[in-house]
PDB file of C-alpha atoms in Angstrom:
ATOM      1  CA  MET A   1       6.303  88.562  28.080  1.00 50.00           C
ATOM      2  CA  ILE A   2       3.294  88.769  26.467  1.00 46.00           C
ATOM      3  CA  ALA A   3       4.290  87.123  23.280  1.00 47.00           C
ATOM      4  CA  VAL A   4       6.205  84.640  25.305  1.00 40.00           C
ATOM      5  CA  ARG A   5       2.941  84.208  27.262  1.00 47.00           C
ATOM      6  CA  SER A   6       0.748  83.933  24.423  1.00 44.00           C
ATOM      7  CA  GLN A   7       2.859  80.830  22.957  1.00 46.00           C
ATOM      8  CA  VAL A   8       2.517  79.152  25.856  1.00 42.00           C
ATOM      9  CA  MET A   9      -1.250  79.477  25.897  1.00 47.00           C
ATOM     10  CA  ILE A  10      -1.140  78.262  22.483  1.00 42.00           C
ATOM     11  CA  PHE A  11       1.024  75.076  23.209  1.00 41.00           C
ATOM     12  CA  ILE A  12      -0.967  73.953  26.125  1.00 43.00           C
ATOM     13  CA  LEU A  13      -4.361  74.358  24.107  1.00 43.00           C
ATOM     14  CA  HIS A  14      -2.712  72.461  21.762  1.00 42.00           C
ATOM     15  CA  LEU A  15      -2.245  69.365  24.789  1.00 41.00           C
ATOM     16  CA  LEU A  16      -5.765  69.622  25.691  1.00 44.00           C
ATOM     17  CA  LEU A  17      -8.111  67.092  24.796  1.00 37.00           C
ATOM     18  CA  PHE A  18     -10.609  69.185  22.719  1.00 39.00           C
ATOM     19  CA  VAL A  19     -11.642  72.884  22.322  1.00 39.00           C
ATOM     20  CA  PHE A  20     -14.672  74.288  20.928  1.00 39.00           C
ATOM     21  CA  ILE A  21     -15.107  74.898  17.498  1.00 36.00           C
ATOM     22  CA  ALA A  22     -17.417  76.652  14.884  1.00 40.00           C
ATOM     23  CA  ASN A  23     -17.368  76.643  10.983  1.00 39.00           C
ATOM     24  CA  SER A  24     -13.322  75.522  11.023  1.00 39.00           C
ATOM     25  CA  ASP A  25     -11.635  72.604   9.410  1.00 40.00           C
ATOM     26  CA  ALA A  26      -9.857  70.305  11.755  1.00 41.00           C
ATOM     27  CA  ASN A  27      -6.871  70.311   9.458  1.00 44.00           C
ATOM     28  CA  ASP A  28      -6.445  74.165   9.548  1.00 50.00           C
ATOM     29  CA  CYS A  29      -7.748  75.521  12.654  1.00 58.00           C
ATOM     30  CA  ALA A  30     -10.100  75.070  15.873  1.00 58.00           C
ATOM     31  CA  CYS A  31     -11.778  78.286  16.818  1.00 63.00           C
ATOM     32  CA  ALA A  32     -13.444  79.527  20.140  1.00 62.00           C
ATOM     33  CA  THR A  33     -17.429  79.894  19.924  1.00 63.00           C
ATOM     34  CA  GLY A  34     -17.586  81.597  23.294  1.00 63.00           C
ATOM     35  CA  ASP A  35     -14.482  82.490  25.834  1.00 61.00           C
ATOM     36  CA  VAL A  36     -12.764  79.125  26.599  1.00 61.00           C
ATOM     37  CA  ASN A  37     -10.598  78.734  29.672  1.00 58.00           C
ATOM     38  CA  VAL A  38      -6.725  77.677  29.083  1.00 56.00           C
ATOM     39  CA  ARG A  39      -5.476  75.411  31.646  1.00 52.00           C
ATOM     40  CA  THR A  40      -2.337  73.876  32.519  1.00 46.00           C
ATOM     41  CA  GLY A  41      -3.692  70.461  31.652  1.00 49.00           C
ATOM     42  CA  ALA A  42      -7.220  68.939  30.265  1.00 51.00           C
ATOM     43  CA  GLY A  43      -9.680  68.633  33.567  1.00 50.00           C
ATOM     44  CA  ILE A  44     -11.108  71.528  35.662  1.00 50.00           C
ATOM     45  CA  GLU A  45      -8.677  70.523  38.261  1.00 50.00           C
ATOM     46  CA  HIS A  46      -5.867  72.478  36.481  1.00 47.00           C
ATOM     47  CA  ALA A  47      -5.312  76.048  36.769  1.00 48.00           C
ATOM     48  CA  VAL A  48      -6.662  78.693  34.362  1.00 48.00           C
ATOM     49  CA  ILE A  49      -3.603  80.375  32.701  1.00 46.00           C
ATOM     50  CA  GLY A  50      -5.711  82.497  30.293  1.00 52.00           C
ATOM     51  CA  VAL A  51      -9.082  82.726  28.108  1.00 53.00           C
ATOM     52  CA  LEU A  52      -9.260  82.178  24.356  1.00 58.00           C
ATOM     53  CA  ASN A  53     -11.359  84.714  23.724  1.00 60.00           C
ATOM     54  CA  ALA A  54     -14.471  84.109  21.179  1.00 62.00           C
ATOM     55  CA  GLY A  55     -14.063  83.958  17.546  1.00 61.00           C
ATOM     56  CA  HIS A  56     -10.047  83.469  17.639  1.00 58.00           C
ATOM     57  CA  CYS A  57      -8.205  80.502  16.212  1.00 60.00           C
ATOM     58  CA  VAL A  58      -5.457  78.405  17.057  1.00 54.00           C
ATOM     59  CA  GLU A  59      -3.808  76.190  14.703  1.00 48.00           C
ATOM     60  CA  PHE A  60      -4.615  72.274  14.903  1.00 45.00           C
ATOM     61  CA  THR A  61      -4.105  69.002  13.512  1.00 42.00           C
ATOM     62  CA  GLY A  62      -7.093  66.553  14.335  1.00 46.00           C
ATOM     63  CA  HIS A  63     -10.880  65.411  13.443  1.00 43.00           C
ATOM     64  CA  LEU A  64     -14.028  66.600  14.381  1.00 46.00           C
ATOM     65  CA  LEU A  65     -16.705  64.726  16.634  1.00 45.00           C
ATOM     66  CA  THR A  66     -20.190  65.542  17.210  1.00 43.00           C
ATOM     67  CA  ILE A  67     -21.224  65.160  20.904  1.00 41.00           C
ATOM     68  CA  GLY A  68     -25.229  66.307  21.200  1.00 44.00           C
ATOM     69  CA  THR A  69     -25.651  69.735  19.688  1.00 43.00           C
ATOM     70  CA  THR A  70     -21.814  70.207  20.617  1.00 42.00           C
ATOM     71  CA  THR A  71     -18.918  69.702  17.946  1.00 43.00           C
ATOM     72  CA  VAL A  72     -15.623  69.333  19.105  1.00 44.00           C
ATOM     73  CA  ALA A  73     -11.534  69.248  17.358  1.00 42.00           C
ATOM     74  CA  VAL A  74     -10.099  66.039  18.980  1.00 46.00           C
ATOM     75  CA  ASN A  75      -6.444  65.572  18.882  1.00 44.00           C
ATOM     76  CA  THR A  76      -5.418  62.535  16.577  1.00 43.00           C
ATOM     77  CA  ASN A  77      -1.413  62.726  17.584  1.00 43.00           C
ATOM     78  CA  ASN A  78      -2.004  60.137  20.123  1.00 42.00           C
ATOM     79  CA  GLU A  79      -1.317  56.554  18.105  1.00 46.00           C
ATOM     80  CA  HIS A  80      -4.668  55.340  18.858  1.00 50.00           C
ATOM     81  CA  ARG A  81      -6.822  58.527  19.928  1.00 65.00           C
ATOM     82  CA  CYS A  82      -6.806  56.826  23.354  1.00 83.00           C
ATOM     83  CA  PRO A  83      -7.730  59.055  26.097  1.00 86.00           C
ATOM     84  CA  THR A  84      -5.534  59.474  29.579  1.00 86.00           C
ATOM     85  CA  ILE A  85      -6.893  56.315  31.965  1.00 96.00           C
ATOM     86  CA  ILE A  86      -6.444  57.210  35.198  1.00 97.00           C
ATOM     87  CA  SER A  87      -4.452  53.890  36.506  1.00 97.00           C
ATOM     88  CA  ARG A  88      -5.536  51.854  39.790  1.00 98.00           C
ATOM     89  CA  ALA A  89      -2.791  53.067  41.543  1.00 98.00           C
ATOM     90  CA  GLU A  90      -3.554  56.437  41.160  1.00 98.00           C
ATOM     91  CA  TRP A  91      -7.354  56.430  42.164  1.00 98.00           C
ATOM     92  CA  GLY A  92      -6.182  54.439  45.121  1.00 98.00           C
ATOM     93  CA  ALA A  93      -7.316  51.135  44.521  1.00 98.00           C
ATOM     94  CA  ARG A  94      -7.122  47.900  46.496  1.00 97.00           C
ATOM     95  CA  ALA A  95      -5.411  44.981  45.629  1.00 97.00           C
ATOM     96  CA  PRO A  96      -7.573  41.908  44.118  1.00 97.00           C
ATOM     97  CA  ASN A  97      -8.588  39.381  46.731  1.00 94.00           C
ATOM     98  CA  GLY A  98      -7.150  36.521  44.233  1.00 88.00           C
ATOM     99  CA  THR A  99      -6.362  36.121  40.731  1.00 90.00           C
ATOM    100  CA  ILE A 100      -8.627  37.356  38.286  1.00 93.00           C
ATOM    101  CA  GLY A 101      -8.758  35.899  34.874  1.00 95.00           C
ATOM    102  CA  LYS A 102      -7.842  37.061  31.300  1.00 97.00           C
ATOM    103  CA  LEU A 103     -10.943  37.329  28.613  1.00 97.00           C
ATOM    104  CA  PRO A 104     -11.050  34.283  26.495  1.00 96.00           C
ATOM    105  CA  PRO A 105     -10.353  35.135  22.718  1.00 95.00           C
ATOM    106  CA  PRO A 106     -11.958  35.810  20.323  1.00 95.00           C
ATOM    107  CA  LEU A 107     -12.146  39.704  21.177  1.00 97.00           C
ATOM    108  CA  PRO A 108     -15.233  41.215  23.224  1.00 97.00           C
ATOM    109  CA  LYS A 109     -18.017  41.246  21.379  1.00 97.00           C
ATOM    110  CA  TYR A 110     -20.132  43.438  23.870  1.00 98.00           C
ATOM    111  CA  VAL A 111     -19.812  47.039  25.480  1.00 98.00           C
ATOM    112  CA  ILE A 112     -22.538  46.841  28.054  1.00 98.00           C
ATOM    113  CA  ILE A 113     -23.200  50.680  29.338  1.00 98.00           C
ATOM    114  CA  HIS A 114     -23.870  51.124  33.165  1.00 98.00           C
ATOM    115  CA  HIS A 115     -24.331  53.964  35.789  1.00 98.00           C
ATOM    116  CA  GLY A 116     -23.157  53.470  39.387  1.00 98.00           C
ATOM    117  CA  ALA A 117     -27.010  55.009  40.568  1.00 98.00           C
ATOM    118  CA  THR A 118     -25.009  57.392  43.159  1.00 98.00           C
ATOM    119  CA  GLN A 119     -24.234  60.666  43.711  1.00 97.00           C
ATOM    120  CA  GLY A 120     -22.195  62.029  40.737  1.00 98.00           C
ATOM    121  CA  CYS A 121     -18.561  63.751  40.655  1.00 98.00           C
ATOM    122  CA  HIS A 122     -16.911  66.561  38.765  1.00 97.00           C
ATOM    123  CA  THR A 123     -13.369  66.394  39.713  1.00 97.00           C
ATOM    124  CA  LYS A 124     -10.791  64.026  40.176  1.00 97.00           C
ATOM    125  CA  SER A 125     -10.592  63.678  43.670  1.00 97.00           C
ATOM    126  CA  ASP A 126     -14.444  63.124  44.043  1.00 98.00           C
ATOM    127  CA  CYS A 127     -14.403  60.901  41.300  1.00 98.00           C
ATOM    128  CA  SER A 128     -11.949  58.828  42.561  1.00 98.00           C
ATOM    129  CA  ALA A 129     -12.922  58.801  45.783  1.00 98.00           C
ATOM    130  CA  MET A 130     -16.583  57.388  44.172  1.00 98.00           C
ATOM    131  CA  VAL A 131     -14.299  54.646  42.262  1.00 98.00           C
ATOM    132  CA  ARG A 132     -13.081  53.536  45.424  1.00 98.00           C
ATOM    133  CA  SER A 133     -16.643  53.178  47.278  1.00 98.00           C
ATOM    134  CA  TYR A 134     -17.402  51.050  44.083  1.00 98.00           C
ATOM    135  CA  GLN A 135     -14.910  48.718  45.205  1.00 98.00           C
ATOM    136  CA  ARG A 136     -15.624  48.780  48.332  1.00 98.00           C
ATOM    137  CA  TYR A 137     -19.038  48.094  47.875  1.00 98.00           C
ATOM    138  CA  HIS A 138     -18.298  45.260  45.281  1.00 98.00           C
ATOM    139  CA  MET A 139     -15.510  43.490  47.626  1.00 97.00           C
ATOM    140  CA  ASP A 140     -16.941  43.862  50.952  1.00 97.00           C
ATOM    141  CA  TYR A 141     -20.771  43.619  50.307  1.00 96.00           C
ATOM    142  CA  HIS A 142     -20.851  41.678  47.257  1.00 96.00           C
ATOM    143  CA  GLY A 143     -17.452  39.372  48.135  1.00 95.00           C
ATOM    144  CA  TRP A 144     -16.063  39.838  44.598  1.00 96.00           C
ATOM    145  CA  SER A 145     -12.665  39.576  44.276  1.00 97.00           C
ATOM    146  CA  ASP A 146     -12.317  43.282  43.039  1.00 98.00           C
ATOM    147  CA  ILE A 147     -14.433  46.105  41.194  1.00 98.00           C
ATOM    148  CA  GLY A 148     -16.456  44.480  38.884  1.00 98.00           C
ATOM    149  CA  TYR A 149     -16.183  47.327  36.237  1.00 98.00           C
ATOM    150  CA  SER A 150     -13.772  47.377  33.323  1.00 98.00           C
ATOM    151  CA  PHE A 151     -13.697  50.702  33.302  1.00 98.00           C
ATOM    152  CA  VAL A 152     -15.303  53.564  35.217  1.00 98.00           C
ATOM    153  CA  VAL A 153     -15.968  57.405  33.570  1.00 98.00           C
ATOM    154  CA  GLY A 154     -16.699  60.659  35.678  1.00 98.00           C
ATOM    155  CA  GLU A 155     -18.445  63.994  34.949  1.00 97.00           C
ATOM    156  CA  ASP A 156     -14.558  65.253  35.064  1.00 96.00           C
ATOM    157  CA  GLY A 157     -14.107  63.833  31.874  1.00 96.00           C
ATOM    158  CA  ASN A 158     -11.743  61.248  33.485  1.00 97.00           C
ATOM    159  CA  ILE A 159     -11.758  57.717  32.631  1.00 98.00           C
ATOM    160  CA  TYR A 160     -10.521  55.166  35.765  1.00 98.00           C
ATOM    161  CA  GLU A 161      -9.188  51.741  35.569  1.00 98.00           C
ATOM    162  CA  ALA A 162     -11.050  49.325  36.904  1.00 98.00           C
ATOM    163  CA  ARG A 163     -10.272  46.087  35.668  1.00 98.00           C
ATOM    164  CA  GLY A 164      -8.927  47.189  32.366  1.00 98.00           C
ATOM    165  CA  TRP A 165      -9.175  45.708  29.105  1.00 97.00           C
ATOM    166  CA  ASP A 166      -8.073  42.304  29.377  1.00 96.00           C
ATOM    167  CA  GLU A 167      -9.619  40.326  33.042  1.00 97.00           C
ATOM    168  CA  ILE A 168     -13.004  39.126  33.185  1.00 98.00           C
ATOM    169  CA  GLY A 169     -15.386  40.976  34.769  1.00 97.00           C
ATOM    170  CA  ALA A 170     -18.306  41.194  37.143  1.00 97.00           C
ATOM    171  CA  HIS A 171     -20.356  43.817  35.814  1.00 98.00           C
ATOM    172  CA  THR A 172     -23.374  41.832  33.582  1.00 98.00           C
ATOM    173  CA  TYR A 173     -24.741  38.267  33.979  1.00 96.00           C
ATOM    174  CA  ASN A 174     -23.727  36.080  30.986  1.00 96.00           C
ATOM    175  CA  TYR A 175     -21.606  39.075  29.298  1.00 97.00           C
ATOM    176  CA  ASN A 176     -18.498  38.975  31.891  1.00 97.00           C
ATOM    177  CA  TYR A 177     -16.594  36.501  29.283  1.00 97.00           C
ATOM    178  CA  ASN A 178     -17.195  38.297  25.890  1.00 97.00           C
ATOM    179  CA  GLY A 179     -18.038  41.943  27.309  1.00 98.00           C
ATOM    180  CA  LEU A 180     -16.468  44.854  28.767  1.00 98.00           C
ATOM    181  CA  GLY A 181     -18.503  47.137  31.203  1.00 98.00           C
ATOM    182  CA  ILE A 182     -18.390  50.710  31.138  1.00 98.00           C
ATOM    183  CA  CYS A 183     -19.904  52.583  34.151  1.00 98.00           C
ATOM    184  CA  ILE A 184     -20.352  56.288  34.564  1.00 98.00           C
ATOM    185  CA  ILE A 185     -20.444  57.788  38.128  1.00 98.00           C
ATOM    186  CA  GLY A 186     -24.137  59.412  38.862  1.00 98.00           C
ATOM    187  CA  ASP A 187     -27.679  58.508  38.577  1.00 98.00           C
ATOM    188  CA  PHE A 188     -28.977  58.977  34.911  1.00 98.00           C
ATOM    189  CA  THR A 189     -32.794  58.157  35.532  1.00 98.00           C
ATOM    190  CA  SER A 190     -33.835  61.501  34.926  1.00 98.00           C
ATOM    191  CA  HIS A 191     -30.977  63.391  33.125  1.00 98.00           C
ATOM    192  CA  ILE A 192     -28.109  62.068  30.994  1.00 98.00           C
ATOM    193  CA  PRO A 193     -24.124  62.353  31.822  1.00 98.00           C
ATOM    194  CA  ASN A 194     -22.451  65.977  30.896  1.00 97.00           C
ATOM    195  CA  ASP A 195     -20.770  66.213  27.292  1.00 96.00           C
ATOM    196  CA  ALA A 196     -17.407  65.455  29.006  1.00 96.00           C
ATOM    197  CA  ALA A 197     -18.471  61.867  30.416  1.00 97.00           C
ATOM    198  CA  LEU A 198     -19.948  61.102  27.359  1.00 97.00           C
ATOM    199  CA  TYR A 199     -17.065  62.129  24.959  1.00 96.00           C
ATOM    200  CA  ALA A 200     -14.886  59.814  27.583  1.00 97.00           C
ATOM    201  CA  VAL A 201     -16.900  56.903  26.785  1.00 98.00           C
ATOM    202  CA  LYS A 202     -17.459  57.460  22.941  1.00 97.00           C
ATOM    203  CA  GLN A 203     -13.114  57.723  23.065  1.00 96.00           C
ATOM    204  CA  LEU A 204     -12.657  54.889  25.343  1.00 97.00           C
ATOM    205  CA  ILE A 205     -14.720  52.640  22.913  1.00 97.00           C
ATOM    206  CA  GLN A 206     -13.216  54.463  20.051  1.00 96.00           C
ATOM    207  CA  CYS A 207      -9.444  53.606  21.591  1.00 96.00           C
ATOM    208  CA  GLY A 208     -10.922  49.758  22.158  1.00 97.00           C
ATOM    209  CA  LEU A 209     -11.662  49.367  18.442  1.00 96.00           C
ATOM    210  CA  ASP A 210      -8.232  51.261  17.130  1.00 95.00           C
ATOM    211  CA  SER A 211      -5.857  49.282  19.509  1.00 94.00           C
ATOM    212  CA  GLY A 212      -7.260  45.656  19.076  1.00 96.00           C
ATOM    213  CA  HIS A 213      -9.329  45.420  22.343  1.00 97.00           C
ATOM    214  CA  ILE A 214     -12.792  45.331  21.234  1.00 98.00           C
ATOM    215  CA  SER A 215     -14.324  43.409  17.937  1.00 97.00           C
ATOM    216  CA  ALA A 216     -14.757  45.503  15.512  1.00 97.00           C
ATOM    217  CA  ASP A 217     -18.559  44.320  14.945  1.00 97.00           C
ATOM    218  CA  TYR A 218     -19.166  44.884  18.688  1.00 98.00           C
ATOM    219  CA  ILE A 219     -22.308  45.142  20.009  1.00 98.00           C
ATOM    220  CA  LEU A 220     -23.307  48.213  22.311  1.00 98.00           C
ATOM    221  CA  LYS A 221     -26.018  47.561  25.034  1.00 98.00           C
ATOM    222  CA  GLY A 222     -27.534  49.334  28.218  1.00 98.00           C
ATOM    223  CA  HIS A 223     -27.402  47.189  31.302  1.00 98.00           C
ATOM    224  CA  ARG A 224     -31.201  46.941  31.403  1.00 98.00           C
ATOM    225  CA  ASP A 225     -31.010  45.382  27.912  1.00 97.00           C
ATOM    226  CA  VAL A 226     -30.079  42.240  29.413  1.00 97.00           C
ATOM    227  CA  GLY A 227     -30.802  41.952  32.794  1.00 95.00           C
ATOM    228  CA  LYS A 228     -33.658  42.702  35.286  1.00 95.00           C
ATOM    229  CA  THR A 229     -32.146  46.460  36.352  1.00 97.00           C
ATOM    230  CA  SER A 230     -33.208  49.858  35.806  1.00 97.00           C
ATOM    231  CA  CYS A 231     -29.203  50.294  35.158  1.00 98.00           C
ATOM    232  CA  PRO A 232     -27.815  52.486  33.287  1.00 98.00           C
ATOM    233  CA  GLY A 233     -31.035  54.766  34.058  1.00 98.00           C
ATOM    234  CA  THR A 234     -33.747  55.532  31.911  1.00 98.00           C
ATOM    235  CA  LYS A 235     -32.014  59.062  30.333  1.00 98.00           C
ATOM    236  CA  LEU A 236     -28.877  57.383  29.601  1.00 98.00           C
ATOM    237  CA  TRP A 237     -30.424  54.318  28.353  1.00 98.00           C
ATOM    238  CA  GLU A 238     -32.547  56.400  26.121  1.00 98.00           C
ATOM    239  CA  LEU A 239     -29.713  58.446  24.684  1.00 98.00           C
ATOM    240  CA  ILE A 240     -27.670  55.394  24.255  1.00 98.00           C
ATOM    241  CA  HIS A 241     -30.468  53.919  21.625  1.00 98.00           C
ATOM    242  CA  SER A 242     -28.802  56.874  19.035  1.00 97.00           C
ATOM    243  CA  TRP A 243     -25.015  55.512  19.431  1.00 97.00           C
ATOM    244  CA  PRO A 244     -23.197  53.123  16.999  1.00 95.00           C
ATOM    245  CA  HIS A 245     -23.765  49.629  17.115  1.00 97.00           C
ATOM    246  CA  TYR A 246     -26.391  49.722  19.771  1.00 98.00           C
ATOM    247  CA  GLN A 247     -28.954  46.789  19.974  1.00 94.00           C
ATOM    248  CA  GLU A 248     -31.596  46.810  22.281  1.00 84.00           C
ATOM    249  CA  HIS A 249     -32.787  42.973  21.394  1.00 77.00           C
TER     250      HIS A 249
END
């Protein structure tokens, strides 16, 4: 029974998005630097079924990604290394008021980072509620056809589909027809998002490149770089200066 349980734990660990590693080859194994909870799926809402103790390793196929001071092993079995995106139906979106046009060619040249300037969230249920509140604000207060962002990201590590890859946004003046707007839930004036949210944003951008939804020579900007706003918060804005393709001016 113990042997079977161990096999199940390792199998489920393979399904997780990443595990913390140290001194490991991503084509060989992934090793825990501290005790790692093994859950029934990715995200803190899933039940813990065991612990991978510090120093223990599991066989792994993937690549390494550094987020701040943390190195994680990323599963590349997915065709485009694309993250799971919570669908509009799953987070409880309202239907748009009218038809929203498709982004015109060529591929979006800009990726604009936003923050919601609201309280944060750390579970799928709480983040879904926050995305619904953003949609209500955009539709009922601004009178827009739908939530304005392309995608919304929570500190639960999940990505929530808003207008998606293909539809014209309502997120950044002068950049809605040639850019994608990614909003992280929370207020990042005085602190940065957690690693789960930052990793999700980076993985989403890489997915867009790999799947042909973002121009290979895209330009990354914070909302304040192109408008009179404090968005995406000073600390997050300072952080993205170090990200690939960032251009302030």
